Coordinates of C-alpha atoms in Angstrom, one line a residue:
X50 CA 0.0 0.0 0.0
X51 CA 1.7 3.1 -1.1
X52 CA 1.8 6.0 1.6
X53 CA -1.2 8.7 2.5
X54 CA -0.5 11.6 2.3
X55 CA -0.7 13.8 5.6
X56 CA -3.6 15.3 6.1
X57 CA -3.7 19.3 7.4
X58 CA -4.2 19.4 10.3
X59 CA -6.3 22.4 12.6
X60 CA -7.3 23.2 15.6
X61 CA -10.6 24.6 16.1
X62 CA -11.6 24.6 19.8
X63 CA -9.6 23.1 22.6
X64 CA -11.1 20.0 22.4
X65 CA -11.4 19.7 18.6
X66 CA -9.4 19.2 15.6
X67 CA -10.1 19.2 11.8
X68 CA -7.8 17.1 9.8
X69 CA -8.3 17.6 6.1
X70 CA -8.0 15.1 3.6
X71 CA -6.6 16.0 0.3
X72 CA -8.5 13.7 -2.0
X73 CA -12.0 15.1 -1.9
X74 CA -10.8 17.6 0.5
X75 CA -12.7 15.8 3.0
X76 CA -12.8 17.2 6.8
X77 CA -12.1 14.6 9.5
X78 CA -13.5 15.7 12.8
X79 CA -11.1 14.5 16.1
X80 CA -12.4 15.6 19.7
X81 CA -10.0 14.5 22.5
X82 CA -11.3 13.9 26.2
X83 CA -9.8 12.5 29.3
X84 CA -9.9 9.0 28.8
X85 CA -11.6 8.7 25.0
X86 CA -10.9 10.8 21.3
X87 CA -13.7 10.4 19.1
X88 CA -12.8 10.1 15.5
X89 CA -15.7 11.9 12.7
X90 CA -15.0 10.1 9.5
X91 CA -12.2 8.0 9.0
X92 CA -11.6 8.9 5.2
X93 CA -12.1 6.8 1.7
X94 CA -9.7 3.6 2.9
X95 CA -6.7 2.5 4.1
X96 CA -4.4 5.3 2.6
X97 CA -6.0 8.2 3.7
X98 CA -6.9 6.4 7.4
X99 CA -3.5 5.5 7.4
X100 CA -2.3 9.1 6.9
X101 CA -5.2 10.1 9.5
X102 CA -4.2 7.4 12.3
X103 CA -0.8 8.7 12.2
X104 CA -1.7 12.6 12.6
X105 CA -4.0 11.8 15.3
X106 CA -1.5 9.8 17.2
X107 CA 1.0 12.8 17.3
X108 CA -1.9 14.6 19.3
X109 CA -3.0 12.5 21.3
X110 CA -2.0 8.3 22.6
X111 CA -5.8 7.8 24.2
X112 CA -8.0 5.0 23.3
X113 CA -10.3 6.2 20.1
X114 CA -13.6 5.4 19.2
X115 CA -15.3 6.2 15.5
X116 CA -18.0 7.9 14.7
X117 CA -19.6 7.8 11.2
X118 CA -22.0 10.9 9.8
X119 CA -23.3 8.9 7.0
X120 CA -22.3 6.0 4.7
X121 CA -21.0 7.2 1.8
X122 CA -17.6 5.7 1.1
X123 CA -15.0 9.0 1.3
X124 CA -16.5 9.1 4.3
X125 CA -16.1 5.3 6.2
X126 CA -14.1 2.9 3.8
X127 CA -11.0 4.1 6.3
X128 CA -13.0 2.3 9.2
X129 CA -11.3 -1.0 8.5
X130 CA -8.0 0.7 9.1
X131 CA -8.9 2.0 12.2
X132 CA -10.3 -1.4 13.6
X133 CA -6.9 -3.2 12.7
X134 CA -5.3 -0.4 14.8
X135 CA -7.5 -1.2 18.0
X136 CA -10.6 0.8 17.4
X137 CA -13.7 -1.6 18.5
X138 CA -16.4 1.4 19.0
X139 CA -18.4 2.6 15.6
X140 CA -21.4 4.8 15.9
X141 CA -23.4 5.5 12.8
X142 CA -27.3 5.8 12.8
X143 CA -29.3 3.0 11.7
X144 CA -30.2 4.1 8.6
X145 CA -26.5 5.2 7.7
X146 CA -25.3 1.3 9.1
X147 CA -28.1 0.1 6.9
X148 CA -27.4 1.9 3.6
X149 CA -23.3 0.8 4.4
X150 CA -24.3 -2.9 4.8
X151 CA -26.8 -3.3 1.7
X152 CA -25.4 -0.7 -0.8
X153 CA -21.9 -0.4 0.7
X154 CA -20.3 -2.4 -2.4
X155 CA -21.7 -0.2 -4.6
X156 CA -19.9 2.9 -3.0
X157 CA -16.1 1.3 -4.2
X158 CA -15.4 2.8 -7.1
X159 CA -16.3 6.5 -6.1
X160 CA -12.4 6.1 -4.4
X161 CA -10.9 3.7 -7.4
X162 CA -8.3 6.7 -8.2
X163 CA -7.6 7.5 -4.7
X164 CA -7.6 4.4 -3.2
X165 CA -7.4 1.5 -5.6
X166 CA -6.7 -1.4 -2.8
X167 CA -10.4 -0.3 -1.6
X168 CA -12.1 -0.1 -4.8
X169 CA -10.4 -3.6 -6.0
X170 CA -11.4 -5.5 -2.5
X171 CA -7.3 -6.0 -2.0
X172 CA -5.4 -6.3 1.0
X173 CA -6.2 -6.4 4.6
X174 CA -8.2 -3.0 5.1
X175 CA -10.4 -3.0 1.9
X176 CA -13.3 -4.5 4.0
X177 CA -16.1 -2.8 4.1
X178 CA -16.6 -2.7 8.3
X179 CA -20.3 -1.6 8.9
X180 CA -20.9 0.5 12.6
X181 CA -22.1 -1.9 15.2
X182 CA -23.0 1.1 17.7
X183 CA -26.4 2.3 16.4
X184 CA -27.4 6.2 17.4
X185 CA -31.4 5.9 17.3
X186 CA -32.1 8.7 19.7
X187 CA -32.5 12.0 18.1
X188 CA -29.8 13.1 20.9
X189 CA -27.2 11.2 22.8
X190 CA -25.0 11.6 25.2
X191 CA -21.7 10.5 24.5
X192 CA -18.9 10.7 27.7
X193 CA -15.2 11.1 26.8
X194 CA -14.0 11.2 30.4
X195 CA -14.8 15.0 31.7
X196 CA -16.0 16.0 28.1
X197 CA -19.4 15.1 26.6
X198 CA -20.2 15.5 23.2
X199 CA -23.9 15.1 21.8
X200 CA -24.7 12.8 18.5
X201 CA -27.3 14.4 16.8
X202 CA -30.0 12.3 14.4
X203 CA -31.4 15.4 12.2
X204 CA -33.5 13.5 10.1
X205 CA -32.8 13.2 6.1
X206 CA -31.2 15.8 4.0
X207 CA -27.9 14.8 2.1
X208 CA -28.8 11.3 2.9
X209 CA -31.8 9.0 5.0
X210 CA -29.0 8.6 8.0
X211 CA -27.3 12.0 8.5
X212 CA -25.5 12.2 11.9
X213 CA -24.3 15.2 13.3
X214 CA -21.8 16.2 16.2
X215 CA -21.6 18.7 18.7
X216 CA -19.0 19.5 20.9
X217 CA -19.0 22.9 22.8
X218 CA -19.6 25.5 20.1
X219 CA -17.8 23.5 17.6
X220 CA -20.6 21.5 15.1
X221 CA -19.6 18.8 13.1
X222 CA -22.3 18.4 10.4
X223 CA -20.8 15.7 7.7
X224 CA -22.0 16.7 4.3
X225 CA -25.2 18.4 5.4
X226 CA -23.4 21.6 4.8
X227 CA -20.5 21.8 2.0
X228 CA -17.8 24.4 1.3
X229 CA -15.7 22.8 -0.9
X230 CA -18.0 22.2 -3.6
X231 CA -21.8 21.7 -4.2
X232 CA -24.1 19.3 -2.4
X233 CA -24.2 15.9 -3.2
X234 CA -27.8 15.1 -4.3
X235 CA -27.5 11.6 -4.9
X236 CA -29.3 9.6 -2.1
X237 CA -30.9 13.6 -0.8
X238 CA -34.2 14.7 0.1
X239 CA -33.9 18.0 -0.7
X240 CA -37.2 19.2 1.0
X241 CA -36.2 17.4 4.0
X242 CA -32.9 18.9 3.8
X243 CA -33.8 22.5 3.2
X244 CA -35.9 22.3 6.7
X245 CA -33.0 20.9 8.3
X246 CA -31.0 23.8 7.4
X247 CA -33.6 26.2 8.4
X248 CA -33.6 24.7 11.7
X249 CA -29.5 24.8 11.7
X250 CA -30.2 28.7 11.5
X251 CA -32.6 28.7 14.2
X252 CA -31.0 26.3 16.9
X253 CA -27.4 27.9 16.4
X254 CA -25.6 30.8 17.3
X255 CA -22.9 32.8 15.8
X256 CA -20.2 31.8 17.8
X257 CA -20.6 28.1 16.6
X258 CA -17.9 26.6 14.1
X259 CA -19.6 24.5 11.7
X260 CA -17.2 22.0 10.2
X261 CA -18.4 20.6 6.7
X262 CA -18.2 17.2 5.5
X263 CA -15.8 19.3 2.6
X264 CA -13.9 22.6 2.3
X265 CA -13.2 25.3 4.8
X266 CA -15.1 25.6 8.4
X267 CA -18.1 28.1 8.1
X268 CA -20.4 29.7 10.4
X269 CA -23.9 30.1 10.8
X270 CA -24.3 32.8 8.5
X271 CA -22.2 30.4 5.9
X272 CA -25.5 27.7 6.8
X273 CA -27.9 30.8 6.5
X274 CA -26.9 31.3 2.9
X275 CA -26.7 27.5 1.7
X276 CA -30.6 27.5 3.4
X277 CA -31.9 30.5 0.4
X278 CA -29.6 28.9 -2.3
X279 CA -31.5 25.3 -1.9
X280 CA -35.2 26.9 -1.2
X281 CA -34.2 28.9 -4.6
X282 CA -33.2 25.7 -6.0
X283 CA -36.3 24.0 -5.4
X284 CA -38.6 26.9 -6.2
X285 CA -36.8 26.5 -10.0
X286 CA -36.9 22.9 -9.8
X287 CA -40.0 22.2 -9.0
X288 CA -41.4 24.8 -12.5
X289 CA -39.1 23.1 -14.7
X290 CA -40.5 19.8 -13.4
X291 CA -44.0 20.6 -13.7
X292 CA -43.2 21.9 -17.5
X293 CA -41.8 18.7 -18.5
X294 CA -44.2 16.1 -20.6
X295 CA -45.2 13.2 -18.1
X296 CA -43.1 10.4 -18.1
X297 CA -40.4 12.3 -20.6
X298 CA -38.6 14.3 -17.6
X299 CA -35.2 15.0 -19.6
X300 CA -33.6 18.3 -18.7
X301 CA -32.4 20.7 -21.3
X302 CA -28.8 22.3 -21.2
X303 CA -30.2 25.5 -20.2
X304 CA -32.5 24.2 -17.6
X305 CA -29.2 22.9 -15.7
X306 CA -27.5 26.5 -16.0
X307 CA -30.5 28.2 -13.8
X308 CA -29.9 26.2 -10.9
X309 CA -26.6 26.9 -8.9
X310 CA -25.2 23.6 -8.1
X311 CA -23.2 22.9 -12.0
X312 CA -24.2 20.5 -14.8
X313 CA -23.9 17.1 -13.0
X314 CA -24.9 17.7 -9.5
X315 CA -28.6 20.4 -10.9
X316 CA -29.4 16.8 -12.9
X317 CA -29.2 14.8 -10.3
X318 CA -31.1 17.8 -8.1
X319 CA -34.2 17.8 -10.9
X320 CA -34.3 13.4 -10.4
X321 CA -34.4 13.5 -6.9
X322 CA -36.6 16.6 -6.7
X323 CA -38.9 14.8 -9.1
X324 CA -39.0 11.8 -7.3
X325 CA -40.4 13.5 -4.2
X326 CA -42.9 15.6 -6.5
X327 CA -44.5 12.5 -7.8

């Protein structure tokens, strides 16, 4: 297995770390207690985890536990990594341990560039290693000795099993919000999501750090602003869904360039939009 690359690495609260991946620019949270770290995201296999175990041990030597936002593969094909180093706690929701168990084979060759062993099923980490700690409650309490941190079930948005993580004023969100590129819409409800955003700007001060699943940490006013964009979104997508002949929904070239989100991602926006219309 050729070597990861390091990951950047940030501090963001005194408790809290982002470490970013290079590949898909992918944030990894890490929240360091007394007794426990918690690890957000364990990156898209053994490389990057690799790369991310390393960094995190140069921080801190204190038994780690993992903790998955959703299921899609940048995101938890590094958990087999982290179990071969010691790791035996994964928390994901149900729905996210679900979609990682029946669909999680599927989710390979979205890393085949950046991680080839994973995407080929080679070597000892490529095993796709499915949370066994399942967050049902829409909040729980999780204690790392002296420091408790809340897992937060939002409902759908990006995907049916969103988690989010709160430490302090520090909020890890996985992809629900994005800075490093537009939203994924592939397994989204974007209705759903839109009102979970709205709440985001309601429930949330100013002072919190919102760390995306992707890019730069934002604040609230970052959140506010991706809120409009998607209403927006869905206010256009829903006329250019209604215009199209039943059963014919194809999208014309200049359909796509009225919504914000870029060719490929506004498509796949208009099919899942149209799918909840129907």
């Amino acid at each position: 297995m050729t070597k990861a690359r390091k990951p950047l690495v940030e501090q963001l609260a005194p408790h809290c770390w982002r470490l970013l991946n290079h590949g898909f620019s992918m944030n990894t949270g890490l929240i360091v207690g007394a007794q426990h770290a918690a690890v957000i995201d364990t990156g898209s296999g053994p490389r990057e985890a690799a790369g991310l175990h390393t960094a995190i041990r140069k921080i801190t030597d204190l038994p780690l536990l993992v903790i998955n936002t959703h299921a899609h593969g940048d995101h938890v094909f590094g958990n087999s990594y982290f179990a071969a180093q010691g790791v035996e706690e994964f928390h994901a929701s149900a729905a996210a341990a679900e979609h990682l168990r029946s669909m999680g084979e599927n989710e390979r060759q979205l890393v085949r560039f950046l991680e080839p062993e994973m995407a080929m099923r080679q070597g000892e980490y490529s095993k796709i290693l499915v949370p066994q700690r399942l967050v049902t409650a829409h909040e729980t309490m999780l204690d790392l000795g002296g420091l408790e941190l809340q897992l937060l079930l939002p409902g759908p948005g990006h995907t049916d099993g969103d988690l989010m993580v709160r430490c302090g004023e520090v909020l890890f969100t996985g992809d629900l919000v994005e800075e490093g590129g537009p939203p994924n819409f592939e397994d989204a409800d974007p209705y759903a999501w839109a009102e979970l955003l709205g709440k985001l700007e309601e429930e949330y001060g100013q002072r919190t750090i919102v760390l995306p699943g992707h890019g730069n940490p934002v604040d609230i006013a970052f959140v506010s602003r991706q809120h409009r964009q998607l209403r927006a979104a869905i206010l256009e997508g829903e006329a250019i869904v209604r215009s199209s002949p039943a059963g014919s929904f194809d999208p014309t070239a200049h359909q796509l360039e009225v919504l914000p989100y870029g060719p490929e991602q506004s498509a796949i926006f208009l099919q899942r939009l149209s799918v909840k219309m129907s």
